[in-house]
PDB file of C-alpha atoms in Angstrom:
ATOM      1  CA  MET A   2      92.726 120.261  98.166  1.00  0.00           C
ATOM      2  CA  ALA A   3      95.147 119.638 101.004  1.00  0.00           C
ATOM      3  CA  GLN A   4      95.597 122.525 103.419  1.00  0.00           C
ATOM      4  CA  ASN A   5      99.236 123.110 104.239  1.00  0.00           C
ATOM      5  CA  PHE A   6      99.535 124.238 107.831  1.00  0.00           C
ATOM      6  CA  ALA A   7     102.942 122.740 108.641  1.00  0.00           C
ATOM      7  CA  HIS A   8     105.764 125.077 109.558  1.00  0.00           C
ATOM      8  CA  GLY A   9     107.968 126.093 106.679  1.00  0.00           C
ATOM      9  CA  ASN A  10     107.351 125.928 102.956  1.00  0.00           C
ATOM     10  CA  HIS A  11     108.548 122.868 101.070  1.00  0.00           C
ATOM     11  CA  SER A  12     108.513 124.467  97.617  1.00  0.00           C
ATOM     12  CA  HIS A  13     110.552 127.431  98.903  1.00  0.00           C
ATOM     13  CA  THR A  14     113.084 125.009 100.365  1.00  0.00           C
ATOM     14  CA  GLN A  15     113.435 123.231  97.042  1.00  0.00           C
ATOM     15  CA  LYS A  16     113.862 126.493  95.095  1.00  0.00           C
ATOM     16  CA  LYS A  17     116.507 127.658  97.530  1.00  0.00           C
ATOM     17  CA  ALA A  18     118.405 124.395  97.048  1.00  0.00           C
ATOM     18  CA  VAL A  19     118.331 124.842  93.277  1.00  0.00           C
ATOM     19  CA  ARG A  20     119.665 128.373  93.552  1.00  0.00           C
ATOM     20  CA  ASN A  21     122.517 127.027  95.651  1.00  0.00           C
ATOM     21  CA  GLY A  22     123.579 124.704  92.880  1.00  0.00           C
ATOM     22  CA  GLY A  23     120.965 121.966  92.909  1.00  0.00           C
ATOM     23  CA  GLY A  24     122.076 120.222  96.129  1.00  0.00           C
ATOM     24  CA  ARG A  25     119.793 119.199  98.961  1.00  0.00           C
ATOM     25  CA  THR A  26     119.547 121.203 102.161  1.00  0.00           C
ATOM     26  CA  PRO A  27     120.208 119.488 105.527  1.00  0.00           C
ATOM     27  CA  ALA A  28     116.440 119.375 106.050  1.00  0.00           C
ATOM     28  CA  ASP A  29     115.962 117.650 102.689  1.00  0.00           C
ATOM     29  CA  ARG A  30     118.620 115.067 103.508  1.00  0.00           C
ATOM     30  CA  ALA A  31     117.037 114.382 106.896  1.00  0.00           C
ATOM     31  CA  ARG A  32     113.628 113.846 105.293  1.00  0.00           C
ATOM     32  CA  ARG A  33     115.064 111.273 102.916  1.00  0.00           C
ATOM     33  CA  THR A  34     117.248 109.499 105.493  1.00  0.00           C
ATOM     34  CA  LEU A  35     114.581 109.387 108.189  1.00  0.00           C
ATOM     35  CA  SER A  36     111.662 108.714 105.819  1.00  0.00           C
ATOM     36  CA  GLN A  37     109.940 111.955 106.811  1.00  0.00           C
ATOM     37  CA  ASN A  38     106.615 112.786 105.176  1.00  0.00           C
ATOM     38  CA  PHE A  39     104.770 115.429 107.176  1.00  0.00           C
ATOM     39  CA  LEU A  40     100.971 115.440 107.382  1.00  0.00           C
ATOM     40  CA  VAL A  41      99.692 118.752 105.967  1.00  0.00           C
ATOM     41  CA  ASP A  42      96.011 118.028 105.318  1.00  0.00           C
ATOM     42  CA  ARG A  43      93.722 119.254 108.096  1.00  0.00           C
ATOM     43  CA  HIS A  44      90.916 116.841 107.199  1.00  0.00           C
ATOM     44  CA  ALA A  45      93.319 113.885 107.296  1.00  0.00           C
ATOM     45  CA  LEU A  46      94.555 115.062 110.687  1.00  0.00           C
ATOM     46  CA  GLU A  47      90.993 115.140 111.973  1.00  0.00           C
ATOM     47  CA  LEU A  48      90.418 111.594 110.716  1.00  0.00           C
ATOM     48  CA  VAL A  49      93.448 110.319 112.637  1.00  0.00           C
ATOM     49  CA  VAL A  50      92.408 112.042 115.864  1.00  0.00           C
ATOM     50  CA  LYS A  51      88.841 110.771 115.494  1.00  0.00           C
ATOM     51  CA  ALA A  52      90.039 107.196 114.955  1.00  0.00           C
ATOM     52  CA  ALA A  53      92.360 107.406 117.961  1.00  0.00           C
ATOM     53  CA  ALA A  54      89.816 108.999 120.343  1.00  0.00           C
ATOM     54  CA  PRO A  55      92.776 109.992 122.535  1.00  0.00           C
ATOM     55  CA  GLU A  56      92.585 110.179 126.308  1.00  0.00           C
ATOM     56  CA  GLY A  57      95.042 109.636 129.119  1.00  0.00           C
ATOM     57  CA  LEU A  58      98.645 108.930 128.200  1.00  0.00           C
ATOM     58  CA  VAL A  59      99.454 108.866 124.472  1.00  0.00           C
ATOM     59  CA  LEU A  60     102.888 108.147 122.979  1.00  0.00           C
ATOM     60  CA  GLU A  61     103.545 109.561 119.530  1.00  0.00           C
ATOM     61  CA  PRO A  62     106.298 108.069 117.342  1.00  0.00           C
ATOM     62  CA  GLY A  63     107.815 110.654 115.015  1.00  0.00           C
ATOM     63  CA  SER A  64     106.305 113.910 116.246  1.00  0.00           C
ATOM     64  CA  GLY A  65     107.981 115.857 113.443  1.00  0.00           C
ATOM     65  CA  GLU A  66     106.758 119.439 113.388  1.00  0.00           C
ATOM     66  CA  GLY A  67     104.137 118.780 116.067  1.00  0.00           C
ATOM     67  CA  VAL A  68     100.934 119.062 114.050  1.00  0.00           C
ATOM     68  CA  LEU A  69      99.495 115.784 115.338  1.00  0.00           C
ATOM     69  CA  THR A  70     101.088 116.303 118.762  1.00  0.00           C
ATOM     70  CA  LEU A  71      99.123 119.473 119.371  1.00  0.00           C
ATOM     71  CA  ALA A  72      95.913 118.011 117.957  1.00  0.00           C
ATOM     72  CA  LEU A  73      96.135 115.034 120.335  1.00  0.00           C
ATOM     73  CA  ALA A  74      96.727 117.350 123.290  1.00  0.00           C
ATOM     74  CA  ASP A  75      93.809 119.558 122.243  1.00  0.00           C
ATOM     75  CA  ALA A  76      91.621 116.425 122.148  1.00  0.00           C
ATOM     76  CA  GLY A  77      92.393 115.745 125.812  1.00  0.00           C
ATOM     77  CA  ALA A  78      95.490 113.526 125.793  1.00  0.00           C
ATOM     78  CA  ARG A  79      98.716 113.796 127.744  1.00  0.00           C
ATOM     79  CA  VAL A  80     101.252 113.388 124.939  1.00  0.00           C
ATOM     80  CA  VAL A  81     104.833 112.160 124.993  1.00  0.00           C
ATOM     81  CA  GLY A  82     106.234 112.793 121.534  1.00  0.00           C
ATOM     82  CA  TYR A  83     109.340 110.992 120.291  1.00  0.00           C
ATOM     83  CA  GLU A  84     111.396 112.565 117.524  1.00  0.00           C
ATOM     84  CA  ILE A  85     114.706 111.165 116.290  1.00  0.00           C
ATOM     85  CA  ASP A  86     115.601 114.262 114.245  1.00  0.00           C
ATOM     86  CA  PRO A  87     117.392 116.595 116.710  1.00  0.00           C
ATOM     87  CA  ARG A  88     116.503 119.671 114.674  1.00  0.00           C
ATOM     88  CA  LEU A  89     112.773 118.967 114.759  1.00  0.00           C
ATOM     89  CA  ALA A  90     112.838 117.743 118.353  1.00  0.00           C
ATOM     90  CA  GLY A  91     114.500 120.950 119.483  1.00  0.00           C
ATOM     91  CA  ARG A  92     111.987 123.125 117.670  1.00  0.00           C
ATOM     92  CA  LEU A  93     108.993 121.245 119.041  1.00  0.00           C
ATOM     93  CA  ALA A  94     110.398 121.191 122.567  1.00  0.00           C
ATOM     94  CA  ALA A  95     110.915 124.965 122.450  1.00  0.00           C
ATOM     95  CA  ARG A  96     107.454 125.512 121.036  1.00  0.00           C
ATOM     96  CA  THR A  97     105.743 123.420 123.739  1.00  0.00           C
ATOM     97  CA  ARG A  98     108.022 124.298 126.656  1.00  0.00           C
ATOM     98  CA  ASP A  99     105.191 125.889 128.643  1.00  0.00           C
ATOM     99  CA  ASP A 100     102.522 123.335 127.698  1.00  0.00           C
ATOM    100  CA  PRO A 101     102.051 120.831 130.562  1.00  0.00           C
ATOM    101  CA  ARG A 102     100.151 118.474 128.252  1.00  0.00           C
ATOM    102  CA  ILE A 103     103.175 117.744 126.060  1.00  0.00           C
ATOM    103  CA  GLU A 104     106.597 116.242 126.637  1.00  0.00           C
ATOM    104  CA  VAL A 105     109.103 115.937 123.805  1.00  0.00           C
ATOM    105  CA  VAL A 106     111.729 113.164 123.855  1.00  0.00           C
ATOM    106  CA  ARG A 107     114.617 113.303 121.421  1.00  0.00           C
ATOM    107  CA  GLY A 108     115.329 109.728 120.400  1.00  0.00           C
ATOM    108  CA  ASP A 109     114.150 106.569 118.678  1.00  0.00           C
ATOM    109  CA  PHE A 110     110.649 105.590 119.770  1.00  0.00           C
ATOM    110  CA  ALA A 111     111.264 101.904 119.029  1.00  0.00           C
ATOM    111  CA  ALA A 112     114.189 101.904 121.486  1.00  0.00           C
ATOM    112  CA  ALA A 113     112.143 103.407 124.329  1.00  0.00           C
ATOM    113  CA  ARG A 114     110.949 101.480 127.384  1.00  0.00           C
ATOM    114  CA  PRO A 115     107.145 101.133 127.402  1.00  0.00           C
ATOM    115  CA  PRO A 116     105.275 102.796 130.265  1.00  0.00           C
ATOM    116  CA  ARG A 117     103.842 100.631 133.023  1.00  0.00           C
ATOM    117  CA  GLU A 118     100.570 102.546 133.141  1.00  0.00           C
ATOM    118  CA  PRO A 119      97.931 102.079 130.414  1.00  0.00           C
ATOM    119  CA  PHE A 120      98.759 104.083 127.305  1.00  0.00           C
ATOM    120  CA  ALA A 121      97.949 104.394 123.610  1.00  0.00           C
ATOM    121  CA  VAL A 122     100.192 105.015 120.608  1.00  0.00           C
ATOM    122  CA  VAL A 123      99.169 107.413 117.853  1.00  0.00           C
ATOM    123  CA  GLY A 124     101.438 108.470 115.034  1.00  0.00           C
ATOM    124  CA  ASN A 125     102.165 109.311 111.432  1.00  0.00           C
ATOM    125  CA  ILE A 126     105.030 106.850 111.360  1.00  0.00           C
ATOM    126  CA  PRO A 127     107.897 106.529 108.856  1.00  0.00           C
ATOM    127  CA  TYR A 128     107.234 103.806 106.299  1.00  0.00           C
ATOM    128  CA  SER A 129     110.729 102.426 106.840  1.00  0.00           C
ATOM    129  CA  ALA A 130     110.130 101.928 110.581  1.00  0.00           C
ATOM    130  CA  THR A 131     106.606 100.491 110.390  1.00  0.00           C
ATOM    131  CA  SER A 132     107.432  96.888 111.305  1.00  0.00           C
ATOM    132  CA  ARG A 133     109.670  97.912 114.228  1.00  0.00           C
ATOM    133  CA  ILE A 134     107.026 100.228 115.653  1.00  0.00           C
ATOM    134  CA  VAL A 135     104.204  97.702 115.255  1.00  0.00           C
ATOM    135  CA  ASP A 136     106.290  94.978 116.915  1.00  0.00           C
ATOM    136  CA  TRP A 137     107.090  97.373 119.768  1.00  0.00           C
ATOM    137  CA  CYS A 138     103.392  98.061 120.264  1.00  0.00           C
ATOM    138  CA  LEU A 139     102.441  94.374 120.273  1.00  0.00           C
ATOM    139  CA  ASP A 140     105.116  93.627 122.884  1.00  0.00           C
ATOM    140  CA  ALA A 141     104.065  96.440 125.251  1.00  0.00           C
ATOM    141  CA  SER A 142     101.974  94.898 128.011  1.00  0.00           C
ATOM    142  CA  ALA A 143     100.235  98.141 129.022  1.00  0.00           C
ATOM    143  CA  LEU A 144      99.308  99.232 125.474  1.00  0.00           C
ATOM    144  CA  THR A 145      95.567  99.734 125.017  1.00  0.00           C
ATOM    145  CA  SER A 146      95.570 100.679 121.326  1.00  0.00           C
ATOM    146  CA  ALA A 147      97.706 101.882 118.447  1.00  0.00           C
ATOM    147  CA  THR A 148      96.390 104.207 115.745  1.00  0.00           C
ATOM    148  CA  LEU A 149      99.000 104.438 113.014  1.00  0.00           C
ATOM    149  CA  LEU A 150      99.220 106.140 109.652  1.00  0.00           C
ATOM    150  CA  THR A 151     100.997 103.528 107.540  1.00  0.00           C
ATOM    151  CA  GLN A 152     101.543 102.712 103.910  1.00  0.00           C
ATOM    152  CA  LEU A 153      98.171 101.700 102.436  1.00  0.00           C
ATOM    153  CA  GLU A 154      99.385  98.286 101.301  1.00  0.00           C
ATOM    154  CA  TYR A 155     100.736  97.488 104.765  1.00  0.00           C
ATOM    155  CA  ALA A 156      97.457  98.462 106.434  1.00  0.00           C
ATOM    156  CA  ARG A 157      95.440  96.387 103.980  1.00  0.00           C
ATOM    157  CA  LYS A 158      97.659  93.329 104.439  1.00  0.00           C
ATOM    158  CA  ARG A 159      97.591  93.441 108.221  1.00  0.00           C
ATOM    159  CA  SER A 160      93.828  93.986 108.405  1.00  0.00           C
ATOM    160  CA  GLY A 161      92.975  91.182 105.965  1.00  0.00           C
ATOM    161  CA  ASP A 162      91.549  93.591 103.402  1.00  0.00           C
ATOM    162  CA  TYR A 163      93.004  91.547 100.525  1.00  0.00           C
ATOM    163  CA  GLY A 164      91.217  88.443 101.797  1.00  0.00           C
ATOM    164  CA  ARG A 165      94.561  87.084 102.962  1.00  0.00           C
ATOM    165  CA  TRP A 166      96.010  87.052 106.469  1.00  0.00           C
ATOM    166  CA  SER A 167      99.586  87.635 107.567  1.00  0.00           C
ATOM    167  CA  LEU A 168     101.569  85.857 110.259  1.00  0.00           C
ATOM    168  CA  VAL A 169     101.826  89.032 112.347  1.00  0.00           C
ATOM    169  CA  THR A 170      98.056  89.480 112.445  1.00  0.00           C
ATOM    170  CA  VAL A 171      97.169  85.841 113.073  1.00  0.00           C
ATOM    171  CA  ARG A 172      99.803  85.408 115.776  1.00  0.00           C
ATOM    172  CA  SER A 173      98.528  88.428 117.708  1.00  0.00           C
ATOM    173  CA  TRP A 174      94.812  87.976 116.994  1.00  0.00           C
ATOM    174  CA  PRO A 175      93.777  86.484 120.354  1.00  0.00           C
ATOM    175  CA  TRP A 176      95.029  89.647 122.062  1.00  0.00           C
ATOM    176  CA  PHE A 177      94.492  92.380 119.445  1.00  0.00           C
ATOM    177  CA  ARG A 178      91.872  93.428 116.916  1.00  0.00           C
ATOM    178  CA  TRP A 179      93.178  94.832 113.623  1.00  0.00           C
ATOM    179  CA  ARG A 180      91.019  97.298 111.665  1.00  0.00           C
ATOM    180  CA  LEU A 181      91.529  99.243 108.458  1.00  0.00           C
ATOM    181  CA  GLY A 182      90.496 102.879 108.769  1.00  0.00           C
ATOM    182  CA  ASP A 183      90.260 105.752 106.327  1.00  0.00           C
ATOM    183  CA  ARG A 184      92.489 105.998 103.312  1.00  0.00           C
ATOM    184  CA  ILE A 185      94.752 109.067 103.282  1.00  0.00           C
ATOM    185  CA  GLY A 186      95.948 110.183  99.851  1.00  0.00           C
ATOM    186  CA  ARG A 187      99.612 110.806  99.179  1.00  0.00           C
ATOM    187  CA  ARG A 188      99.000 114.505  98.559  1.00  0.00           C
ATOM    188  CA  SER A 189      98.080 114.895 102.229  1.00  0.00           C
ATOM    189  CA  PHE A 190     101.834 114.795 102.957  1.00  0.00           C
ATOM    190  CA  ARG A 191     104.895 116.908 102.236  1.00  0.00           C
ATOM    191  CA  PRO A 192     107.114 115.798 100.638  1.00  0.00           C
ATOM    192  CA  VAL A 193     104.568 113.818  98.612  1.00  0.00           C
ATOM    193  CA  PRO A 194     105.334 110.065  98.910  1.00  0.00           C
ATOM    194  CA  SER A 195     104.944 107.659  96.013  1.00  0.00           C
ATOM    195  CA  VAL A 196     102.015 105.756  97.579  1.00  0.00           C
ATOM    196  CA  ASP A 197      98.863 106.440  99.561  1.00  0.00           C
ATOM    197  CA  SER A 198      98.510 105.799 103.286  1.00  0.00           C
ATOM    198  CA  ALA A 199      95.755 104.494 105.555  1.00  0.00           C
ATOM    199  CA  ILE A 200      94.850 104.535 109.213  1.00  0.00           C
ATOM    200  CA  LEU A 201      95.585 101.198 110.845  1.00  0.00           C
ATOM    201  CA  ARG A 202      93.918 100.627 114.201  1.00  0.00           C
ATOM    202  CA  ILE A 203      95.188  97.940 116.596  1.00  0.00           C
ATOM    203  CA  GLU A 204      93.085  97.471 119.750  1.00  0.00           C
ATOM    204  CA  ARG A 205      93.826  95.254 122.726  1.00  0.00           C
ATOM    205  CA  ARG A 206      90.945  92.918 123.500  1.00  0.00           C
ATOM    206  CA  PRO A 207      89.474  93.241 127.002  1.00  0.00           C
ATOM    207  CA  HIS A 208      89.572  89.447 127.283  1.00  0.00           C
ATOM    208  CA  PRO A 209      92.074  87.271 125.313  1.00  0.00           C
ATOM    209  CA  LEU A 210      90.601  84.604 123.066  1.00  0.00           C
ATOM    210  CA  VAL A 211      93.141  82.004 124.223  1.00  0.00           C
ATOM    211  CA  ARG A 212      94.795  81.335 127.565  1.00  0.00           C
ATOM    212  CA  ALA A 213      97.981  79.545 126.506  1.00  0.00           C
ATOM    213  CA  GLY A 214      99.851  82.132 124.466  1.00  0.00           C
ATOM    214  CA  ARG A 215     102.931  80.041 123.821  1.00  0.00           C
ATOM    215  CA  GLY A 216     100.970  77.037 122.561  1.00  0.00           C
ATOM    216  CA  TYR A 217      98.870  79.195 120.256  1.00  0.00           C
ATOM    217  CA  ARG A 218     101.897  80.951 118.779  1.00  0.00           C
ATOM    218  CA  GLU A 219     103.689  77.647 118.194  1.00  0.00           C
ATOM    219  CA  LEU A 220     100.629  76.364 116.340  1.00  0.00           C
ATOM    220  CA  VAL A 221     100.466  79.455 114.135  1.00  0.00           C
ATOM    221  CA  GLU A 222     104.193  79.522 113.387  1.00  0.00           C
ATOM    222  CA  LEU A 223     104.126  75.855 112.382  1.00  0.00           C
ATOM    223  CA  GLY A 224     101.149  76.497 110.120  1.00  0.00           C
ATOM    224  CA  PHE A 225     102.886  79.413 108.430  1.00  0.00           C
ATOM    225  CA  GLY A 226     106.043  77.328 108.030  1.00  0.00           C
ATOM    226  CA  GLY A 227     104.836  76.297 104.593  1.00  0.00           C
ATOM    227  CA  VAL A 228     105.854  72.624 104.741  1.00  0.00           C
ATOM    228  CA  GLY A 229     103.730  70.555 102.380  1.00  0.00           C
ATOM    229  CA  GLY A 230     101.975  73.441 100.654  1.00  0.00           C
ATOM    230  CA  THR A 231      98.770  73.337 102.736  1.00  0.00           C
ATOM    231  CA  LEU A 232      97.895  74.128 106.326  1.00  0.00           C
ATOM    232  CA  ARG A 233      96.803  70.506 106.825  1.00  0.00           C
ATOM    233  CA  ALA A 234     100.168  69.153 105.698  1.00  0.00           C
ATOM    234  CA  SER A 235     102.044  71.521 108.005  1.00  0.00           C
ATOM    235  CA  LEU A 236      99.981  70.798 111.108  1.00  0.00           C
ATOM    236  CA  ARG A 237      99.962  67.009 110.686  1.00  0.00           C
ATOM    237  CA  ARG A 238     103.705  66.996 111.288  1.00  0.00           C
ATOM    238  CA  ARG A 239     103.098  67.680 114.996  1.00  0.00           C
ATOM    239  CA  TYR A 240      99.424  67.371 115.944  1.00  0.00           C
ATOM    240  CA  ASP A 241      96.937  64.515 116.054  1.00  0.00           C
ATOM    241  CA  GLY A 242      93.307  64.990 115.043  1.00  0.00           C
ATOM    242  CA  VAL A 243      94.073  67.653 112.451  1.00  0.00           C
ATOM    243  CA  ASP A 244      91.303  66.606 110.045  1.00  0.00           C
ATOM    244  CA  ALA A 245      88.645  66.826 112.757  1.00  0.00           C
ATOM    245  CA  ALA A 246      89.983  70.208 113.884  1.00  0.00           C
ATOM    246  CA  LEU A 247      89.927  71.568 110.335  1.00  0.00           C
ATOM    247  CA  ALA A 248      86.346  70.390 109.921  1.00  0.00           C
ATOM    248  CA  ALA A 249      85.301  72.031 113.200  1.00  0.00           C
ATOM    249  CA  ALA A 250      86.856  75.323 112.084  1.00  0.00           C
ATOM    250  CA  GLY A 251      85.282  75.135 108.621  1.00  0.00           C
ATOM    251  CA  ILE A 252      88.668  74.982 106.898  1.00  0.00           C
ATOM    252  CA  PRO A 253      88.973  72.919 103.674  1.00  0.00           C
ATOM    253  CA  ARG A 254      91.645  70.226 103.675  1.00  0.00           C
ATOM    254  CA  ASP A 255      93.441  71.906 100.776  1.00  0.00           C
ATOM    255  CA  ALA A 256      93.386  75.387 102.328  1.00  0.00           C
ATOM    256  CA  VAL A 257      96.494  77.531 101.919  1.00  0.00           C
ATOM    257  CA  VAL A 258      97.502  79.143 105.199  1.00  0.00           C
ATOM    258  CA  ALA A 259      97.076  82.768 104.098  1.00  0.00           C
ATOM    259  CA  PHE A 260      93.361  82.260 103.440  1.00  0.00           C
ATOM    260  CA  VAL A 261      92.533  80.938 106.911  1.00  0.00           C
ATOM    261  CA  HIS A 262      90.721  83.559 108.997  1.00  0.00           C
ATOM    262  CA  PRO A 263      92.255  84.329 112.419  1.00  0.00           C
ATOM    263  CA  ASP A 264      89.059  83.257 114.179  1.00  0.00           C
ATOM    264  CA  GLN A 265      89.474  79.835 112.585  1.00  0.00           C
ATOM    265  CA  TRP A 266      92.943  79.620 114.112  1.00  0.00           C
ATOM    266  CA  VAL A 267      91.382  80.048 117.542  1.00  0.00           C
ATOM    267  CA  VAL A 268      89.147  77.041 116.854  1.00  0.00           C
ATOM    268  CA  LEU A 269      92.171  75.032 115.733  1.00  0.00           C
ATOM    269  CA  TRP A 270      93.939  75.897 118.983  1.00  0.00           C
ATOM    270  CA  GLN A 271      90.891  74.861 120.998  1.00  0.00           C
ATOM    271  CA  ARG A 272      90.790  71.493 119.214  1.00  0.00           C
ATOM    272  CA  LEU A 273      94.506  70.715 118.976  1.00  0.00           C
ATOM    273  CA  CYS A 274      96.199  72.374 121.945  1.00  0.00           C
ATOM    274  CA  ARG A 275      93.824  72.287 124.911  1.00  0.00           C
TER     275      ARG A 275
END
């Protein structure tokens, strides 16, 4: 049973709206517009904090009512929370005004400038902003890790849990590890979303697997271009020695690009681009 320890009472809000003629309150409209689903399950919160193992500087996209913000600070992090909803940002800023561990920024996290010092990102992020936030994290040169509560399907796709691999994961693989963490049921949130979530963990590797980033990315993007129906057909348009490279990586000649493991892409780069 989820424990509701968020501020306010969702069911009371809904009943009040009905009494007022069935319309939504400003808070209800903000939740829908901004894709707000607040984490209200204490066990789920503990799973996120455990996965993140926060220390040092932590940026939190979508601080909301501050439940995760405070938990990260209590775990030893210095937290900068970003909240685009001015109502929630104001409340959290007032609540944490005297807490030196927490800074609240009213604005869009994905539009912020990344810090120059090493930092991590931890957040229960809006489903609608997932791709923007993940791209922001991958582009931030000082990012050490990102621990994100995302839609379950997104987390499974990016971590290869379906046995298929996406362009985003393969393209970033030499620099980042992608791991699927605990599943978080939809009833751990208020309002209750239509799908379950999961913890997605993205960790920067201490040592990149390739040295020439541009050449590797060009190889991957060509492979995912889909020309010819197979990875072999796509790569032979530009590279020599493709058959030998595929054999060295253990990739069948008729392999479809989505079923090629990211580690095999590193072997292809070593054979075709070095």
